[in-house]
């Protein structure tokens, strides 16, 4: 079938049985060497959907590389597919039957003669087994080696490595907890409150805050059970719990020649339920010397893991600007555009180049920060009804524009949002010479941006841009939730509701 100029192939006939393809045995050495030759890819398969699929298509096209998208039947009208050279249907809407099916993605790469696979974020992007299967099947994985991913992706081994190279970490247990009594002893040493966390954790699961010994004992048990069910790995550890922190993360990138740089940091303190809503770069008000140290320590960490590709080293920062590493995300992040806007470096292009064996295009001394960038995640959710995800037809989609305004979105008028996936339908990014100008530009852009009838987070972002805590950067990771709670309390007490906001 042909649509929008793209060649479409349908693999859904495999929906009952997994495709039987050749075993993932190691390739002969000569063949493996050929894959790792320093040559640019001809065709990249994108194992993802939506805005990040479009982002990768754009970067690949700018390098003269063809693209293949895999898609589920729920995404068959996905606007991003029109921009790909080929599209391969890999199964029904639910992601365990499509975007998470490794054998179908590999089959799609084989029939489309792709030579590399970009995993985007989410789905299989942090799955070391997937990275290994790609490599062993002869496709370059656009990301780290499975070994580096496993080392930095496991929070316990990552923390050990960080301690060795001097990246600041939380005080806490060195290893996964074997013995509860040992954990209780450590908790008393570092002082309550502490947090129990899953070694394989993600998405805020497997975490328990404990304010006393009884809560700690119960928390270890329940976190272990939750982690075992969610990740198939019940290992947990404890660390100091920081009450009023800010989220500070460092963008890093390494190549296969042992080079690693940082592209400075982002502040992502505007969160709801541990999900980021607004991100900005640089992080406002941080002491330049401390910032330099923590950014350099993040680059040292990925260098020590012989890491190639983009990685984000996440930290919490306390009121005295002490930093504590949370985890490393071994993939491109949703919020990478704010870093691109202040450094001028195309991170996805750089990912593709280093995966093909090219050295990083920049040295640390070349990387400079210019101005300030802010990103608002545009989620199809109804903030007035518990952030309920919104599926359905977008009848109006009027995009903002102007100096310093960037919109990364796969949505448009006539696009029907499927109910199966993440609710994010785009990212609005602005750049300006100062934070104040960036905020002013964001307000104008949000006012211009009209999406309907589906409800989105646009009105919430518009309110947050006026919030004094955001405007003065006197925030922490809980300020959005505090604001939402006080709004709910106001409504419940019958106080005059806030002025209605247009969607
Ligand atoms: P996940 O991988 O599940 O996202 P993280 O380690 O990144 O887990 O933590 C998610 C969030 O949980 C953080 O952004 C922060 O809000 C909270 N958190 C995690 N560890 C701590 C800590 N030691 N002190 C305070 N808050 C924490």
XYZ file of C-alpha atoms and ligand atoms in Angstrom:
530
model
C 0.000 0.000 0.000
C 1.235 3.492 -0.754
C 0.177 6.540 1.192
C 1.583 10.033 1.262
C 4.468 8.994 -0.973
C 5.742 6.500 1.610
C 6.027 2.773 1.014
C 3.876 0.992 3.610
C 4.419 -2.622 4.545
C 2.137 -4.523 6.886
C 3.517 -7.085 9.309
C 0.281 -7.544 11.233
C -0.147 -11.030 9.793
C 2.325 -11.981 12.484
C -0.039 -10.843 15.210
C -0.819 -14.323 16.537
C 2.639 -15.811 16.550
C 5.901 -13.988 17.023
C 7.856 -13.827 13.793
C 10.397 -16.533 13.488
C 13.570 -14.894 12.324
C 17.131 -15.993 12.433
C 18.499 -16.485 15.930
C 20.323 -13.589 17.461
C 23.648 -15.334 17.306
C 26.775 -13.265 17.300
C 27.777 -12.096 13.853
C 31.105 -13.191 12.388
C 33.851 -10.787 13.386
C 34.376 -9.482 9.830
C 30.695 -8.682 9.537
C 30.616 -6.917 12.901
C 33.680 -4.903 11.899
C 31.930 -3.842 8.692
C 28.999 -2.523 10.718
C 31.304 -0.489 12.875
C 33.118 1.001 9.904
C 33.158 4.760 9.983
C 30.458 5.386 7.399
C 27.218 7.232 7.538
C 24.022 5.202 7.587
C 21.894 4.888 4.475
C 18.607 4.146 6.221
C 17.496 4.398 9.843
C 14.531 2.577 11.344
C 12.730 4.507 14.086
C 11.357 2.225 16.809
C 9.012 4.874 18.159
C 6.071 7.116 17.301
C 4.716 10.649 17.555
C 6.833 13.731 18.082
C 10.100 11.902 18.718
C 9.680 9.849 15.527
C 9.242 13.137 13.651
C 12.253 14.646 15.460
C 14.460 11.728 14.365
C 13.104 11.893 10.780
C 14.065 15.567 10.626
C 17.594 14.957 11.921
C 18.098 11.980 9.582
C 16.825 13.913 6.544
C 19.180 16.779 7.295
C 22.000 14.237 7.073
C 20.671 12.783 3.795
C 19.619 9.545 5.506
C 16.391 7.709 4.630
C 13.969 6.716 7.388
C 11.683 3.784 8.108
C 8.930 4.116 10.711
C 7.283 1.205 12.430
C 3.704 1.836 13.499
C 0.755 0.138 15.170
C -2.688 -0.085 13.605
C -3.809 2.646 16.054
C -1.209 4.944 14.466
C -1.917 4.123 10.823
C -2.938 7.728 10.160
C -0.064 9.175 12.196
C 1.005 12.383 10.398
C 4.701 11.662 11.020
C 4.503 8.551 8.787
C 4.048 10.810 5.762
C 7.534 12.164 6.301
C 9.212 8.747 6.454
C 10.454 6.969 3.333
C 8.915 3.675 4.435
C 6.454 2.580 7.095
C 5.998 -0.906 8.466
C 2.966 -1.920 10.498
C 4.119 -4.083 13.388
C 0.908 -4.905 15.228
C -2.181 -3.698 17.049
C -2.529 -0.587 19.213
C -1.460 -1.870 22.640
C 2.316 -1.320 22.824
C 3.106 -4.821 24.217
C 1.781 -6.078 20.870
C 3.628 -3.576 18.678
C 6.160 -0.952 19.857
C 7.537 -3.310 22.515
C 7.814 -6.362 20.236
C 11.550 -6.718 19.596
C 11.241 -9.493 17.007
C 8.817 -7.454 14.884
C 11.017 -4.387 14.985
C 14.014 -6.446 13.917
C 11.942 -8.064 11.148
C 10.874 -4.604 9.981
C 14.516 -3.482 9.927
C 15.441 -6.533 7.866
C 12.728 -6.203 5.237
C 13.315 -2.489 4.877
C 17.101 -2.892 4.673
C 17.741 -0.415 7.448
C 21.252 -0.307 8.831
C 20.584 1.396 12.167
C 17.761 1.652 14.705
C 16.883 4.762 16.699
C 14.836 3.895 19.806
C 13.675 7.438 20.702
C 12.594 7.680 24.358
C 10.249 5.415 26.308
C 9.282 2.027 24.822
C 12.492 -0.021 24.284
C 14.938 2.873 24.527
C 16.443 1.801 27.874
C 16.211 -1.934 27.314
C 19.769 -3.319 27.194
C 18.486 -6.606 25.750
C 16.982 -4.718 22.805
C 20.277 -2.879 22.247
C 22.069 -6.232 22.288
C 19.604 -7.856 19.876
C 20.023 -4.917 17.469
C 23.793 -5.260 17.596
C 23.798 -9.035 17.264
C 21.358 -8.874 14.352
C 23.635 -6.502 12.462
C 21.849 -3.191 13.102
C 23.623 -0.296 14.765
C 21.694 0.759 17.869
C 21.659 4.557 18.015
C 22.515 4.738 21.668
C 25.035 3.246 24.066
C 26.403 -0.293 24.016
C 24.242 -2.760 25.969
C 27.065 -2.999 28.519
C 27.244 0.759 29.158
C 23.451 0.951 29.253
C 23.222 -1.841 31.816
C 25.989 -0.342 33.948
C 24.504 3.171 34.112
C 20.854 2.098 33.908
C 21.021 0.080 37.112
C 20.800 2.626 39.898
C 23.006 0.670 42.301
C 25.889 0.020 39.873
C 25.566 3.579 38.545
C 25.844 5.038 42.037
C 28.949 2.937 42.718
C 30.567 4.194 39.531
C 29.572 7.783 40.417
C 31.218 7.474 43.841
C 34.431 6.316 42.148
C 34.651 9.252 39.728
C 33.478 11.906 42.202
C 29.956 12.571 40.901
C 28.049 13.662 44.029
C 25.552 11.038 45.259
C 23.112 10.774 48.162
C 24.362 9.218 51.367
C 22.815 5.758 51.704
C 23.388 2.025 51.279
C 26.293 1.113 48.972
C 24.636 -2.015 47.605
C 21.153 -3.408 47.206
C 19.689 -4.246 50.620
C 20.309 -7.867 51.608
C 19.712 -7.461 55.297
C 16.973 -5.235 56.747
C 18.912 -4.722 60.013
C 21.855 -3.332 58.039
C 19.486 -0.954 56.230
C 17.989 0.205 59.552
C 21.512 0.888 60.841
C 22.410 2.944 57.753
C 19.122 4.894 58.021
C 19.913 5.841 61.623
C 23.415 6.904 60.569
C 22.262 9.193 57.741
C 19.128 10.281 59.638
C 15.438 10.069 58.742
C 13.660 10.774 56.437
C 15.073 8.285 53.954
C 13.702 6.933 50.686
C 13.609 3.275 49.647
C 14.166 2.948 45.888
C 14.216 0.144 43.330
C 17.581 -0.545 41.647
C 15.763 -1.099 38.355
C 13.255 1.684 39.091
C 11.575 4.004 36.643
C 8.449 6.129 36.378
C 8.453 6.772 40.119
C 7.591 3.145 40.913
C 9.173 1.133 43.718
C 9.806 4.220 45.914
C 8.767 4.675 49.564
C 9.571 7.603 51.850
C 10.231 6.496 55.448
C 10.192 8.978 58.324
C 10.902 6.449 61.070
C 12.115 2.909 61.569
C 8.663 1.288 61.391
C 7.940 2.993 58.072
C 11.351 1.900 56.811
C 10.781 -1.766 57.613
C 7.344 -1.721 55.970
C 8.647 0.372 53.051
C 11.452 -2.054 52.201
C 9.002 -4.944 52.028
C 6.410 -3.166 49.899
C 8.990 -1.518 47.605
C 10.589 -4.935 47.007
C 7.238 -6.434 46.041
C 6.312 -3.535 43.787
C 9.734 -3.543 42.093
C 9.673 -7.329 41.563
C 6.228 -7.081 39.951
C 7.048 -4.009 37.843
C 10.643 -4.687 36.779
C 11.228 -8.387 37.474
C 13.965 -7.274 39.859
C 13.137 -6.759 43.532
C 16.473 -5.154 44.518
C 16.029 -2.009 46.569
C 18.396 0.430 48.295
C 17.972 3.440 50.558
C 19.202 6.983 50.408
C 18.644 10.262 52.239
C 15.319 11.908 51.354
C 15.606 15.563 50.428
C 12.518 17.622 51.347
C 12.606 20.760 49.196
C 14.790 20.004 46.256
C 15.108 21.318 42.747
C 15.596 18.989 39.777
C 18.854 19.692 37.954
C 20.024 17.474 35.084
C 23.113 17.505 32.924
C 23.018 16.663 29.214
C 26.053 14.652 28.209
C 27.181 12.952 25.032
C 30.017 10.559 24.337
C 31.493 8.923 21.228
C 33.204 5.631 20.408
C 36.642 7.241 20.592
C 36.558 7.894 24.323
C 35.433 11.532 24.088
C 32.666 12.770 26.380
C 31.314 16.292 26.837
C 28.499 17.958 28.715
C 26.068 20.421 27.142
C 25.338 22.100 30.473
C 22.165 21.611 32.460
C 18.397 21.875 32.553
C 16.077 22.664 35.443
C 12.981 20.458 35.499
C 11.448 21.360 38.862
C 7.953 21.989 37.440
C 6.544 18.498 37.938
C 3.293 16.782 38.751
C 3.449 13.246 40.143
C 7.149 13.095 39.253
C 6.275 13.890 35.633
C 7.983 16.951 34.212
C 5.728 19.685 32.843
C 8.130 22.559 32.161
C 11.863 22.395 31.569
C 14.364 25.167 31.103
C 18.028 25.765 30.433
C 20.183 26.982 32.030
C 19.080 26.304 35.620
C 18.366 29.754 37.104
C 20.433 31.156 39.958
C 23.022 28.398 40.239
C 26.512 29.352 41.387
C 28.766 29.181 38.266
C 31.580 27.319 40.053
C 29.247 24.637 41.478
C 27.534 24.304 38.150
C 30.867 23.775 36.382
C 31.883 21.108 38.890
C 28.659 19.131 38.676
C 28.480 19.325 34.859
C 32.096 18.163 34.574
C 31.466 15.330 37.026
C 28.540 14.153 34.872
C 30.747 14.054 31.769
C 33.401 12.165 33.789
C 30.801 9.589 34.806
C 29.758 8.749 31.261
C 33.386 8.758 30.099
C 34.262 6.223 32.792
C 31.487 3.941 31.521
C 32.921 4.205 27.953
C 29.532 5.542 27.009
C 28.709 6.565 23.465
C 25.545 8.509 22.649
C 23.379 10.958 24.570
C 22.803 10.505 28.302
C 21.283 12.657 31.008
C 22.674 12.617 34.515
C 19.881 13.672 36.869
C 20.474 15.370 40.219
C 18.477 16.880 43.027
C 19.811 20.185 44.360
C 19.089 21.446 47.884
C 18.637 25.058 49.010
C 22.385 25.367 49.678
C 23.115 24.129 46.163
C 24.445 20.739 47.203
C 23.951 18.203 44.424
C 22.984 14.539 44.697
C 22.757 12.250 41.683
C 19.407 10.533 41.153
C 20.015 8.415 38.075
C 21.311 8.351 34.523
C 18.876 8.193 31.598
C 20.635 6.361 28.791
C 18.706 7.898 25.884
C 17.603 11.210 24.443
C 15.210 13.032 26.805
C 11.874 14.656 25.955
C 13.337 17.993 27.069
C 16.506 17.892 24.914
C 15.344 20.879 22.761
C 15.999 23.459 25.503
C 19.644 22.379 25.506
C 19.729 22.560 21.714
C 18.364 26.101 21.831
C 21.018 27.417 24.241
C 23.988 25.545 22.726
C 23.027 25.422 19.034
C 23.913 21.708 18.967
C 21.514 19.269 17.275
C 21.555 16.435 19.817
C 19.740 13.874 17.645
C 22.082 14.557 14.728
C 25.011 14.112 17.107
C 23.514 10.790 18.328
C 23.337 9.527 14.740
C 26.866 10.693 13.916
C 28.502 9.073 16.943
C 26.552 5.826 16.408
C 28.000 5.686 12.890
C 31.488 5.857 14.390
C 32.234 9.540 13.813
C 33.901 11.473 16.624
C 31.859 14.143 18.441
C 31.618 17.261 16.302
C 32.432 19.513 19.272
C 35.043 19.784 21.989
C 34.084 20.862 25.502
C 35.782 24.226 25.015
C 33.607 24.902 21.908
C 30.337 24.542 23.814
C 28.914 27.855 24.972
C 25.581 28.839 26.463
C 23.599 31.545 24.723
C 20.443 32.959 26.296
C 17.654 31.030 27.976
C 15.179 28.406 26.716
C 11.923 27.071 28.182
C 9.837 24.086 27.103
C 6.193 23.420 27.983
C 4.920 19.901 27.464
C 1.591 20.055 25.667
C -0.334 17.084 27.001
C -3.824 16.129 25.858
C -5.136 16.064 29.419
C -7.858 17.915 31.258
C -6.236 19.696 34.232
C -9.728 20.528 35.566
C -10.669 16.846 35.740
C -7.734 15.203 37.431
C -5.543 15.471 34.307
C -7.667 12.833 32.595
C -6.034 11.840 29.269
C -7.974 13.065 26.241
C -8.271 10.945 23.109
C -10.170 11.935 19.980
C -10.246 14.281 17.034
C -8.352 17.569 17.035
C -10.635 19.954 15.163
C -8.586 23.067 15.793
C -4.813 23.223 15.882
C -3.476 26.751 15.425
C 0.262 26.774 16.081
C 2.126 29.765 17.519
C 5.136 31.349 15.839
C 7.538 34.256 15.879
C 11.083 34.961 16.948
C 12.551 32.243 19.151
C 9.480 29.978 19.016
C 9.836 26.269 18.168
C 7.082 23.668 18.094
C 7.972 19.958 18.062
C 4.662 18.210 17.481
C 3.204 15.458 15.352
C -0.341 16.762 15.837
C -2.378 18.926 13.464
C -5.969 19.733 12.604
C -7.742 16.476 11.706
C -5.409 14.277 13.768
C -7.232 11.788 15.970
C -5.315 11.127 19.205
C -5.382 7.381 19.896
C -6.146 6.314 23.480
C -3.236 3.865 23.659
C -0.198 6.025 24.321
C 1.365 8.822 26.285
C -0.767 11.950 26.322
C 1.999 14.291 25.154
C 1.072 15.711 21.746
C 3.828 18.247 21.435
C 6.411 20.501 23.014
C 6.405 24.267 22.788
C 9.897 25.674 23.154
C 10.962 29.305 23.285
C 14.388 30.904 23.332
C 15.366 34.430 24.277
C 18.423 36.380 25.368
C 17.300 36.316 29.032
C 14.953 34.226 31.203
C 12.531 37.168 31.458
C 12.331 37.509 27.683
C 11.903 33.745 27.293
C 8.987 33.812 29.772
C 7.418 36.758 27.952
C 7.734 34.928 24.618
C 6.262 31.773 26.128
C 3.216 33.709 27.358
C 2.566 35.121 23.876
C 3.094 31.712 22.252
C 0.726 29.989 24.707
C -1.903 32.672 24.079
C -1.603 32.086 20.333
C -1.702 28.299 20.595
C -5.268 27.026 20.124
C -6.128 23.347 20.315
C -9.676 22.058 20.555
C -12.012 20.524 21.398
C -9.620 18.202 23.222
C -8.419 19.725 26.468
C -4.711 20.324 26.932
C -2.221 21.582 29.492
C -1.907 24.936 27.631
C -4.072 26.879 30.163
C -2.136 25.393 33.090
C 1.171 26.432 31.504
C -0.187 29.927 30.965
C -1.036 30.131 34.691
C 2.367 28.770 35.680
C 4.126 31.421 33.578
C 2.437 34.034 35.828
C 3.172 32.155 39.043
C 5.587 34.176 41.225
C 7.480 31.024 42.262
C 8.133 30.213 38.624
C 8.797 33.800 37.587
C 11.309 34.319 40.420
C 12.681 30.757 40.243
C 11.964 30.330 43.948
C 10.499 26.902 43.268
C 11.092 23.292 44.236
C 9.827 20.035 42.753
C 6.560 20.265 44.718
C 5.427 23.798 43.870
C 3.104 22.766 41.012
C 1.342 20.238 43.232
C 1.034 22.813 46.032
C -0.512 25.260 43.563
C -2.955 22.658 42.225
C -3.957 21.660 45.764
C -4.609 25.237 46.802
C -6.729 25.750 43.671
C -8.754 22.649 44.526
C -9.197 23.833 48.103
C -10.376 27.237 46.808
C -12.905 25.574 44.535
C -14.131 23.289 47.309
C -14.589 26.206 49.713
C -16.690 28.003 47.100
C -14.248 30.884 46.697
C -14.482 32.792 43.449
C -13.010 30.539 40.777
C -10.016 31.696 38.805
C -10.859 33.530 35.564
C -11.892 30.997 32.910
C -9.080 30.192 30.541
C -9.646 29.481 26.867
C -8.288 26.157 25.540
P 12.420 7.215 38.533
O 13.513 6.520 37.782
O 11.362 6.283 39.016
O 11.897 8.436 37.829
P 14.133 8.889 40.224
O 15.267 8.339 40.985
O 14.453 9.680 38.988
O 13.101 7.706 39.895
O 13.218 9.779 41.177
C 11.965 10.276 40.734
C 11.539 11.425 41.611
O 11.377 10.984 42.986
C 12.526 12.573 41.704
O 12.370 13.487 40.627
C 12.137 13.187 43.044
O 10.958 13.958 42.886
C 11.802 11.974 43.897
N 13.010 11.493 44.614
C 13.804 10.460 44.266
N 14.824 10.314 45.142
C 14.676 11.289 46.063
C 15.409 11.690 47.237
N 16.486 11.028 47.640
N 14.958 12.745 47.940
C 13.838 13.414 47.546
N 13.105 13.103 46.476
C 13.512 12.050 45.732
